Amino acid sequence: MYTQGLNNHDATANDTSANSERFQARIDAEERIEANDWMPKAYRRLLIRQISQHAHSEIVGMLPEGNWITRAPSLRRKAALLAKVQDEGGHGLYLYAAAETLGVSREELVDQLLAGRAKYSSIFNYPTLSWADIGVIGWLVDGAAIMNQIPLCRCSNGPYARAMIRVCKEESFHQRQGYEITLTLARGTAEQKAMAQDALDRFWWPCLMMFGPPDSDSQHSDISIQWKVKRFSNDALRQKFVDATVPQAHLIGLEIPDPALRFDEATGHWVYGQIDWDEFRQVLAGDGPCNRDRLAARRKAHADGQWVREAAMAYAEKRRARPAKLAA
Amino acid sequence: MADPAIPLWEVFIRSRSGLAHRHVGSVHAADVTMALQNARDVYTRRGEGLSIWVVPSNAITASDPADKDMMFEPTGSKIYRHPTFYDVPDEVGHM
């Protein structure tokens, strides 16, 4: 959102304690940290990692849904899904641009993704087996993403916070279109309702995992909260999501696939069962159902676009050279 | 190996007639025509604007936030630049 060219002075040169204290004081005063402001190296690293993982997630997230564009059951559904997938592409671009203000180039970030060195949200390594998955992804995956992203609109990093404001505005259409698809199936024939339930059964637990490891073993939470990159803990957001979603499922007659789920009158929260963190770690480490397919699809898209990027640059170069030639 | 960098452009959009163009973000594009098209695709999918400017990012010169005090503090003490500095009788009414 601001140019890397502006970052020409070495803002990371002196991580002195005086600078760090001043930085923390600005954070505590709810000031936003902008591209040219001094920031600790660790803050810059944390933000680059988080924003780029977020951008990669948007881009890889286009794949499971893109899988159903040509098979959407009506023109209305097709147009909406196409618009949603375009939005994800746009979100990825807003976020890469926000990461670039921290002094990294989009090319480097894309390179990290394609080389398998960068992470993206574990949820996109699950396959979309039926049309109902498109409904449940919009409702739950985008719903979980919104829970995560709304607090990020107040993130201490200005470019990231501003990108998130745009993303959140667009994301609520995604969730509503997903819920509408799920609701339509749930109120349809017995077979359609079974499809919706099956999709919910497969996506429920991976969606709870989207909020990240439990607070007891999350690595980055403390410093993220101190720097106001993050405003709520993983478990707090997960609980918020469960509390919001369970009644939505019940309203359309679907069952949450968790025998331990119960409403706790005392706290007013839905208490959920044990999450399979081994599965989460396995998917994150690259052994989910679709990790290899996703990376292969991104690599192919990038390689197939190579000639387009080269041609565009060559054409721009030719146009630049032309007036000079005329003058000579 | 990462690709060579495709130039970066800053995007400004006039959202309504009568308003100024406002910075909304940036895009990468090989030339100015594609920069405009990319800006349209990325930043105006919901009728956000009537007009777009794209400017090469490296053409922008910015003040250094570290110079904030030197740049802006002097105006802080010049309270006589504000209308509330001046006392006029209440009977004058709105002025």
GROMACS .gro file of C-alpha atoms in nm:
model
  423
    1MET     CA    1   0.000   0.000   0.000
    2TYR     CA    2   0.302   0.218   0.027
    3THR     CA    3   0.603   0.175  -0.184
    4GLN     CA    4   0.901  -0.032  -0.084
    5GLY     CA    5   1.102   0.247  -0.240
    6LEU     CA    6   1.012   0.458   0.061
    7ASN     CA    7   1.184   0.210   0.290
    8ASN     CA    8   1.526   0.318   0.176
    9HIS     CA    9   1.663   0.412   0.514
   10ASP     CA   10   1.748   0.114   0.729
   11ALA     CA   11   1.465   0.128   0.978
   12THR     CA   12   1.586  -0.185   1.150
   13ALA     CA   13   1.936  -0.056   1.213
   14ASN     CA   14   1.915   0.009   1.585
   15ASP     CA   15   1.702  -0.221   1.791
   16THR     CA   16   1.804  -0.036   2.106
   17SER     CA   17   1.597  -0.068   2.417
   18ALA     CA   18   1.508   0.303   2.399
   19ASN     CA   19   1.362   0.251   2.052
   20SER     CA   20   1.180  -0.062   2.163
   21GLU     CA   21   1.029   0.116   2.461
   22ARG     CA   22   0.913   0.406   2.246
   23PHE     CA   23   0.768   0.157   2.002
   24GLN     CA   24   0.575  -0.025   2.274
   25ALA     CA   25   0.450   0.307   2.409
   26ARG     CA   26   0.310   0.393   2.064
   27ILE     CA   27   0.141   0.051   2.046
   28ASP     CA   28  -0.004   0.097   2.395
   29ALA     CA   29  -0.139   0.437   2.290
   30GLU     CA   30  -0.323   0.261   2.002
   31GLU     CA   31  -0.115   0.439   1.738
   32ARG     CA   32  -0.081   0.263   1.404
   33ILE     CA   33   0.265   0.164   1.284
   34GLU     CA   34   0.315   0.273   0.923
   35ALA     CA   35   0.557   0.166   0.651
   36ASN     CA   36   0.836   0.411   0.730
   37ASP     CA   37   0.808   0.403   1.109
   38TRP     CA   38   1.074   0.243   1.322
   39MET     CA   39   0.980  -0.108   1.432
   40PRO     CA   40   1.169  -0.391   1.599
   41LYS     CA   41   1.306  -0.650   1.357
   42ALA     CA   42   1.101  -0.918   1.529
   43TYR     CA   43   0.780  -0.716   1.474
   44ARG     CA   44   0.861  -0.680   1.105
   45ARG     CA   45   0.934  -1.053   1.077
   46LEU     CA   46   0.616  -1.148   1.262
   47LEU     CA   47   0.403  -0.924   1.040
   48ILE     CA   48   0.566  -1.041   0.717
   49ARG     CA   49   0.506  -1.401   0.819
   50GLN     CA   50   0.148  -1.347   0.930
   51ILE     CA   51   0.039  -1.126   0.638
   52SER     CA   52   0.204  -1.347   0.377
   53GLN     CA   53   0.053  -1.665   0.526
   54HIS     CA   54  -0.279  -1.487   0.517
   55ALA     CA   55  -0.226  -1.385   0.152
   56HIS     CA   56  -0.121  -1.738   0.054
   57SER     CA   57  -0.435  -1.871   0.225
   58GLU     CA   58  -0.655  -1.646   0.013
   59ILE     CA   59  -0.482  -1.756  -0.306
   60VAL     CA   60  -0.477  -2.129  -0.224
   61GLY     CA   61  -0.833  -2.091  -0.096
   62MET     CA   62  -0.945  -2.020  -0.452
   63LEU     CA   63  -0.867  -2.381  -0.547
   64PRO     CA   64  -1.117  -2.590  -0.347
   65GLU     CA   65  -1.403  -2.358  -0.444
   66GLY     CA   66  -1.286  -2.302  -0.801
   67ASN     CA   67  -1.329  -2.680  -0.831
   68TRP     CA   68  -1.708  -2.631  -0.835
   69ILE     CA   69  -1.754  -2.322  -1.054
   70THR     CA   70  -1.823  -2.523  -1.369
   71ARG     CA   71  -2.057  -2.757  -1.181
   72ALA     CA   72  -2.264  -2.504  -0.984
   73PRO     CA   73  -2.630  -2.611  -0.992
   74SER     CA   74  -2.769  -2.285  -1.137
   75LEU     CA   75  -2.655  -1.967  -1.306
   76ARG     CA   76  -2.728  -1.768  -0.987
   77ARG     CA   77  -2.505  -1.999  -0.780
   78LYS     CA   78  -2.237  -1.997  -1.048
   79ALA     CA   79  -2.223  -1.618  -1.072
   80ALA     CA   80  -2.206  -1.587  -0.692
   81LEU     CA   81  -1.931  -1.849  -0.659
   82LEU     CA   82  -1.731  -1.690  -0.938
   83ALA     CA   83  -1.758  -1.351  -0.763
   84LYS     CA   84  -1.653  -1.508  -0.433
   85VAL     CA   85  -1.347  -1.673  -0.584
   86GLN     CA   86  -1.255  -1.343  -0.754
   87ASP     CA   87  -1.282  -1.176  -0.413
   88GLU     CA   88  -1.039  -1.428  -0.263
   89GLY     CA   89  -0.793  -1.340  -0.539
   90GLY     CA   90  -0.843  -0.971  -0.461
   91HIS     CA   91  -0.791  -1.035  -0.089
   92GLY     CA   92  -0.467  -1.213  -0.162
   93LEU     CA   93  -0.350  -0.911  -0.362
   94TYR     CA   94  -0.447  -0.656  -0.092
   95LEU     CA   95  -0.252  -0.864   0.157
   96TYR     CA   96   0.060  -0.913  -0.056
   97ALA     CA   97   0.061  -0.534  -0.103
   98ALA     CA   98   0.037  -0.484   0.275
   99ALA     CA   99   0.327  -0.727   0.328
  100GLU     CA  100   0.531  -0.537   0.069
  101THR     CA  101   0.521  -0.224   0.284
  102LEU     CA  102   0.740  -0.417   0.528
  103GLY     CA  103   1.021  -0.442   0.276
  104VAL     CA  104   0.963  -0.780   0.110
  105SER     CA  105   0.863  -0.822  -0.255
  106ARG     CA  106   0.559  -1.010  -0.376
  107GLU     CA  107   0.784  -1.219  -0.600
  108GLU     CA  108   0.981  -1.339  -0.296
  109LEU     CA  109   0.662  -1.427  -0.111
  110VAL     CA  110   0.514  -1.617  -0.407
  111ASP     CA  111   0.846  -1.793  -0.443
  112GLN     CA  112   0.832  -1.905  -0.078
  113LEU     CA  113   0.484  -2.046  -0.131
  114LEU     CA  114   0.574  -2.234  -0.448
  115ALA     CA  115   0.893  -2.371  -0.292
  116GLY     CA  116   0.685  -2.513  -0.007
  117ARG     CA  117   0.861  -2.292   0.250
  118ALA     CA  118   0.553  -2.089   0.347
  119LYS     CA  119   0.244  -2.199   0.532
  120TYR     CA  120  -0.119  -2.129   0.452
  121SER     CA  121  -0.440  -2.210   0.634
  122SER     CA  122  -0.471  -2.584   0.698
  123ILE     CA  123  -0.839  -2.580   0.598
  124PHE     CA  124  -0.761  -2.554   0.227
  125ASN     CA  125  -0.589  -2.890   0.230
  126TYR     CA  126  -0.925  -3.063   0.257
  127PRO     CA  127  -1.107  -3.164  -0.063
  128THR     CA  128  -1.445  -3.032  -0.181
  129LEU     CA  129  -1.624  -3.356  -0.259
  130SER     CA  130  -1.978  -3.233  -0.316
  131TRP     CA  131  -2.166  -2.913  -0.396
  132ALA     CA  132  -2.273  -2.899  -0.031
  133ASP     CA  133  -1.908  -2.840   0.060
  134ILE     CA  134  -1.927  -2.504  -0.117
  135GLY     CA  135  -2.216  -2.405   0.110
  136VAL     CA  136  -2.044  -2.523   0.425
  137ILE     CA  137  -1.713  -2.358   0.330
  138GLY     CA  138  -1.883  -2.022   0.280
  139TRP     CA  139  -2.079  -2.055   0.602
  140LEU     CA  140  -1.809  -2.203   0.830
  141VAL     CA  141  -1.469  -2.135   0.674
  142ASP     CA  142  -1.555  -1.776   0.584
  143GLY     CA  143  -1.741  -1.746   0.915
  144ALA     CA  144  -1.431  -1.857   1.105
  145ALA     CA  145  -1.217  -1.626   0.892
  146ILE     CA  146  -1.442  -1.331   0.981
  147MET     CA  147  -1.408  -1.408   1.354
  148ASN     CA  148  -1.031  -1.402   1.308
  149GLN     CA  149  -1.026  -1.099   1.083
  150ILE     CA  150  -1.256  -0.850   1.252
  151PRO     CA  151  -1.010  -0.792   1.539
  152LEU     CA  152  -0.733  -0.760   1.277
  153CYS     CA  153  -0.905  -0.444   1.146
  154ARG     CA  154  -0.762  -0.283   1.464
  155CYS     CA  155  -0.420  -0.442   1.425
  156SER     CA  156  -0.128  -0.214   1.518
  157ASN     CA  157   0.013  -0.236   1.165
  158GLY     CA  158  -0.164   0.030   0.955
  159PRO     CA  159  -0.137  -0.129   0.608
  160TYR     CA  160  -0.252  -0.470   0.739
  161ALA     CA  161  -0.542  -0.317   0.935
  162ARG     CA  162  -0.660  -0.120   0.630
  163ALA     CA  163  -0.641  -0.428   0.406
  164MET     CA  164  -0.845  -0.620   0.663
  165ILE     CA  165  -1.118  -0.356   0.665
  166ARG     CA  166  -1.168  -0.408   0.291
  167VAL     CA  167  -1.152  -0.786   0.328
  168CYS     CA  168  -1.408  -0.796   0.610
  169LYS     CA  169  -1.656  -0.583   0.416
  170GLU     CA  170  -1.645  -0.834   0.133
  171GLU     CA  171  -1.630  -1.146   0.346
  172SER     CA  172  -1.978  -1.116   0.490
  173PHE     CA  173  -2.131  -1.174   0.146
  174HIS     CA  174  -1.932  -1.498   0.134
  175GLN     CA  175  -2.069  -1.624   0.460
  176ARG     CA  176  -2.429  -1.539   0.371
  177GLN     CA  177  -2.408  -1.705   0.029
  178GLY     CA  178  -2.264  -2.018   0.195
  179TYR     CA  179  -2.534  -2.030   0.459
  180GLU     CA  180  -2.801  -1.982   0.192
  181ILE     CA  181  -2.666  -2.279  -0.006
  182THR     CA  182  -2.655  -2.495   0.307
  183LEU     CA  183  -3.002  -2.386   0.413
  184THR     CA  184  -3.146  -2.463   0.070
  185LEU     CA  185  -2.999  -2.813   0.079
  186ALA     CA  186  -3.108  -2.869   0.440
  187ARG     CA  187  -3.465  -2.782   0.344
  188GLY     CA  188  -3.456  -2.987   0.025
  189THR     CA  189  -3.500  -3.361  -0.030
  190ALA     CA  190  -3.374  -3.614   0.224
  191GLU     CA  191  -3.079  -3.677  -0.004
  192GLN     CA  192  -2.992  -3.306  -0.025
  193LYS     CA  193  -3.018  -3.270   0.351
  194ALA     CA  194  -2.786  -3.569   0.391
  195MET     CA  195  -2.535  -3.397   0.160
  196ALA     CA  196  -2.542  -3.085   0.376
  197GLN     CA  197  -2.498  -3.289   0.693
  198ASP     CA  198  -2.211  -3.485   0.538
  199ALA     CA  199  -2.033  -3.162   0.443
  200LEU     CA  200  -2.080  -3.024   0.795
  201ASP     CA  201  -1.949  -3.353   0.941
  202ARG     CA  202  -1.630  -3.329   0.737
  203PHE     CA  203  -1.564  -2.957   0.778
  204TRP     CA  204  -1.663  -2.891   1.141
  205TRP     CA  205  -1.344  -3.006   1.312
  206PRO     CA  206  -1.103  -2.867   1.050
  207CYS     CA  207  -1.286  -2.532   1.093
  208LEU     CA  208  -1.228  -2.534   1.468
  209MET     CA  209  -0.860  -2.600   1.393
  210MET     CA  210  -0.847  -2.283   1.179
  211PHE     CA  211  -0.812  -2.077   1.496
  212GLY     CA  212  -0.474  -2.240   1.558
  213PRO     CA  213  -0.330  -2.441   1.844
  214PRO     CA  214  -0.479  -2.412   2.194
  215ASP     CA  215  -0.358  -2.119   2.401
  216SER     CA  216  -0.160  -2.362   2.618
  217ASP     CA  217   0.088  -2.430   2.335
  218SER     CA  218   0.065  -2.145   2.085
  219GLN     CA  219   0.412  -2.008   2.008
  220HIS     CA  220   0.343  -1.656   1.891
  221SER     CA  221   0.042  -1.549   2.092
  222ASP     CA  222   0.204  -1.359   2.378
  223ILE     CA  223   0.418  -1.124   2.176
  224SER     CA  224   0.140  -1.087   1.914
  225ILE     CA  225  -0.096  -0.970   2.184
  226GLN     CA  226   0.165  -0.741   2.340
  227TRP     CA  227   0.219  -0.581   1.998
  228LYS     CA  228  -0.155  -0.568   1.932
  229VAL     CA  229  -0.126  -0.767   1.614
  230LYS     CA  230  -0.366  -1.003   1.776
  231ARG     CA  231  -0.642  -0.889   2.010
  232PHE     CA  232  -0.790  -1.218   2.128
  233SER     CA  233  -0.641  -1.560   2.199
  234ASN     CA  234  -0.698  -1.860   1.970
  235ASP     CA  235  -0.927  -2.028   2.222
  236ALA     CA  236  -1.131  -1.713   2.283
  237LEU     CA  237  -1.199  -1.673   1.910
  238ARG     CA  238  -1.273  -2.043   1.870
  239GLN     CA  239  -1.530  -2.021   2.149
  240LYS     CA  240  -1.689  -1.715   1.988
  241PHE     CA  241  -1.718  -1.905   1.662
  242VAL     CA  242  -1.875  -2.211   1.825
  243ASP     CA  243  -2.123  -1.996   2.016
  244ALA     CA  244  -2.227  -1.815   1.698
  245THR     CA  245  -2.242  -2.122   1.475
  246VAL     CA  246  -2.417  -2.391   1.679
  247PRO     CA  247  -2.754  -2.209   1.682
  248GLN     CA  248  -2.721  -2.144   1.305
  249ALA     CA  249  -2.683  -2.519   1.247
  250HIS     CA  250  -2.976  -2.605   1.472
  251LEU     CA  251  -3.194  -2.347   1.301
  252ILE     CA  252  -3.168  -2.535   0.971
  253GLY     CA  253  -3.194  -2.879   1.131
  254LEU     CA  254  -2.831  -2.987   1.104
  255GLU     CA  255  -2.636  -3.168   1.377
  256ILE     CA  256  -2.290  -3.060   1.492
  257PRO     CA  257  -2.075  -3.377   1.471
  258ASP     CA  258  -1.960  -3.358   1.832
  259PRO     CA  259  -2.124  -3.595   2.084
  260ALA     CA  260  -1.965  -3.400   2.371
  261LEU     CA  261  -2.119  -3.068   2.263
  262ARG     CA  262  -2.343  -2.916   2.534
  263PHE     CA  263  -2.469  -2.575   2.637
  264ASP     CA  264  -2.334  -2.460   2.970
  265GLU     CA  265  -2.602  -2.254   3.143
  266ALA     CA  266  -2.359  -2.113   3.397
  267THR     CA  267  -2.120  -1.955   3.145
  268GLY     CA  268  -2.366  -1.914   2.855
  269HIS     CA  269  -2.120  -2.090   2.621
  270TRP     CA  270  -2.134  -2.405   2.410
  271VAL     CA  271  -1.875  -2.652   2.541
  272TYR     CA  272  -1.717  -2.859   2.265
  273GLY     CA  273  -1.526  -3.187   2.270
  274GLN     CA  274  -1.159  -3.266   2.222
  275ILE     CA  275  -0.999  -3.140   1.898
  276ASP     CA  276  -0.765  -3.385   1.723
  277TRP     CA  277  -0.447  -3.178   1.727
  278ASP     CA  278  -0.246  -3.463   1.576
  279GLU     CA  279  -0.451  -3.424   1.259
  280PHE     CA  280  -0.388  -3.047   1.264
  281ARG     CA  281  -0.012  -3.092   1.296
  282GLN     CA  282  -0.012  -3.356   1.025
  283VAL     CA  283  -0.199  -3.131   0.778
  284LEU     CA  284   0.022  -2.836   0.864
  285ALA     CA  285   0.335  -3.046   0.814
  286GLY     CA  286   0.223  -3.121   0.457
  287ASP     CA  287   0.039  -3.451   0.497
  288GLY     CA  288  -0.322  -3.341   0.467
  289PRO     CA  289  -0.551  -3.489   0.202
  290CYS     CA  290  -0.473  -3.224  -0.062
  291ASN     CA  291  -0.142  -3.051   0.029
  292ARG     CA  292   0.042  -3.187  -0.272
  293ASP     CA  293  -0.243  -3.113  -0.513
  294ARG     CA  294  -0.273  -2.755  -0.393
  295LEU     CA  295   0.095  -2.676  -0.436
  296ALA     CA  296   0.106  -2.856  -0.770
  297ALA     CA  297  -0.191  -2.648  -0.892
  298ARG     CA  298  -0.027  -2.320  -0.779
  299ARG     CA  299   0.305  -2.417  -0.940
  300LYS     CA  300   0.132  -2.505  -1.266
  301ALA     CA  301  -0.065  -2.177  -1.267
  302HIS     CA  302   0.254  -1.981  -1.202
  303ALA     CA  303   0.450  -2.165  -1.469
  304ASP     CA  304   0.165  -2.134  -1.721
  305GLY     CA  305   0.154  -1.758  -1.657
  306GLN     CA  306   0.527  -1.714  -1.708
  307TRP     CA  307   0.502  -1.621  -2.077
  308VAL     CA  308   0.225  -1.370  -2.000
  309ARG     CA  309   0.440  -1.189  -1.743
  310GLU     CA  310   0.736  -1.193  -1.980
  311ALA     CA  311   0.529  -1.069  -2.273
  312ALA     CA  312   0.377  -0.787  -2.066
  313MET     CA  313   0.719  -0.672  -1.951
  314ALA     CA  314   0.863  -0.698  -2.304
  315TYR     CA  315   0.571  -0.499  -2.446
  316ALA     CA  316   0.612  -0.229  -2.181
  317GLU     CA  317   0.983  -0.215  -2.259
  318LYS     CA  318   0.917  -0.185  -2.634
  319ARG     CA  319   0.669   0.098  -2.575
  320ARG     CA  320   0.918   0.277  -2.354
  321ALA     CA  321   1.191   0.246  -2.616
  322ARG     CA  322   0.977   0.362  -2.912
  323PRO     CA  323   0.968   0.742  -2.862
  324ALA     CA  324   1.342   0.741  -2.793
  325LYS     CA  325   1.405   0.572  -3.126
  326LEU     CA  326   1.187   0.824  -3.309
  327ALA     CA  327   1.375   1.113  -3.153
  328ALA     CA  328   1.709   0.965  -3.261
  329MET     CA  329   1.455  -1.805  -0.817
  330ALA     CA  330   1.191  -1.533  -0.782
  331ASP     CA  331   1.075  -1.354  -1.097
  332PRO     CA  332   1.213  -1.008  -1.172
  333ALA     CA  333   0.999  -0.742  -1.009
  334ILE     CA  334   0.695  -0.619  -1.201
  335PRO     CA  335   0.660  -0.245  -1.123
  336LEU     CA  336   0.445  -0.132  -0.830
  337TRP     CA  337   0.176   0.139  -0.867
  338GLU     CA  338  -0.021   0.326  -0.604
  339VAL     CA  339  -0.395   0.341  -0.667
  340PHE     CA  340  -0.621   0.639  -0.592
  341ILE     CA  341  -0.998   0.630  -0.637
  342ARG     CA  342  -1.261   0.905  -0.653
  343SER     CA  343  -1.556   0.739  -0.487
  344ARG     CA  344  -1.818   1.003  -0.561
  345SER     CA  345  -1.850   1.313  -0.768
  346GLY     CA  346  -1.714   1.610  -0.576
  347LEU     CA  347  -1.475   1.409  -0.358
  348ALA     CA  348  -1.098   1.393  -0.395
  349HIS     CA  349  -0.917   1.083  -0.516
  350ARG     CA  350  -0.811   0.881  -0.215
  351HIS     CA  351  -0.532   0.624  -0.175
  352VAL     CA  352  -0.675   0.272  -0.159
  353GLY     CA  353  -0.377   0.043  -0.209
  354SER     CA  354  -0.134  -0.072  -0.473
  355VAL     CA  355  -0.104  -0.307  -0.768
  356HIS     CA  356   0.173  -0.457  -0.976
  357ALA     CA  357   0.163  -0.409  -1.353
  358ALA     CA  358   0.407  -0.394  -1.641
  359ASP     CA  359   0.272  -0.065  -1.780
  360VAL     CA  360   0.026   0.211  -1.711
  361THR     CA  361  -0.258   0.059  -1.917
  362MET     CA  362  -0.238  -0.267  -1.726
  363ALA     CA  363  -0.196  -0.082  -1.399
  364LEU     CA  364  -0.532   0.090  -1.461
  365GLN     CA  365  -0.699  -0.238  -1.557
  366ASN     CA  366  -0.557  -0.421  -1.256
  367ALA     CA  367  -0.663  -0.137  -1.025
  368ARG     CA  368  -1.014  -0.160  -1.165
  369ASP     CA  369  -1.027  -0.537  -1.112
  370VAL     CA  370  -0.872  -0.535  -0.764
  371TYR     CA  371  -1.022  -0.222  -0.607
  372THR     CA  372  -1.359  -0.158  -0.773
  373ARG     CA  373  -1.553  -0.482  -0.776
  374ARG     CA  374  -1.851  -0.322  -0.600
  375GLY     CA  375  -1.893   0.017  -0.756
  376GLU     CA  376  -1.634   0.182  -0.532
  377GLY     CA  377  -1.543   0.455  -0.775
  378LEU     CA  378  -1.598   0.692  -1.064
  379SER     CA  379  -1.236   0.754  -1.149
  380ILE     CA  380  -0.898   0.590  -1.086
  381TRP     CA  381  -0.547   0.733  -1.076
  382VAL     CA  382  -0.242   0.510  -1.083
  383VAL     CA  383   0.099   0.652  -0.997
  384PRO     CA  384   0.435   0.470  -1.009
  385SER     CA  385   0.517   0.400  -0.645
  386ASN     CA  386   0.874   0.518  -0.683
  387ALA     CA  387   0.747   0.859  -0.804
  388ILE     CA  388   0.612   0.939  -0.458
  389THR     CA  389   0.831   1.136  -0.221
  390ALA     CA  390   0.727   1.103   0.140
  391SER     CA  391   0.819   1.293   0.453
  392ASP     CA  392   1.010   1.094   0.711
  393PRO     CA  393   0.797   1.010   1.016
  394ALA     CA  394   1.107   1.068   1.229
  395ASP     CA  395   1.091   1.436   1.124
  396LYS     CA  396   0.733   1.464   1.239
  397ASP     CA  397   0.809   1.712   1.518
  398MET     CA  398   1.023   1.938   1.303
  399MET     CA  399   0.767   1.929   1.023
  400PHE     CA  400   0.445   1.977   1.209
  401GLU     CA  401   0.508   2.095   1.564
  402PRO     CA  402   0.558   2.465   1.474
  403THR     CA  403   0.192   2.493   1.377
  404GLY     CA  404   0.088   2.366   1.720
  405SER     CA  405   0.192   2.688   1.893
  406LYS     CA  406   0.022   2.919   1.643
  407ILE     CA  407  -0.317   2.916   1.806
  408TYR     CA  408  -0.395   3.257   1.654
  409ARG     CA  409  -0.451   3.073   1.326
  410HIS     CA  410  -0.776   2.935   1.467
  411PRO     CA  411  -1.101   3.133   1.485
  412THR     CA  412  -1.153   3.042   1.851
  413PHE     CA  413  -0.846   3.253   1.940
  414TYR     CA  414  -1.047   3.571   1.891
  415ASP     CA  415  -1.301   3.708   2.139
  416VAL     CA  416  -1.609   3.873   1.998
  417PRO     CA  417  -1.918   3.976   2.198
  418ASP     CA  418  -2.197   3.716   2.217
  419GLU     CA  419  -2.443   3.977   2.084
  420VAL     CA  420  -2.270   3.956   1.745
  421GLY     CA  421  -2.419   3.610   1.701
  422HIS     CA  422  -2.270   3.360   1.465
  423MET     CA  423  -1.960   3.488   1.287
   0.00000   0.00000   0.00000
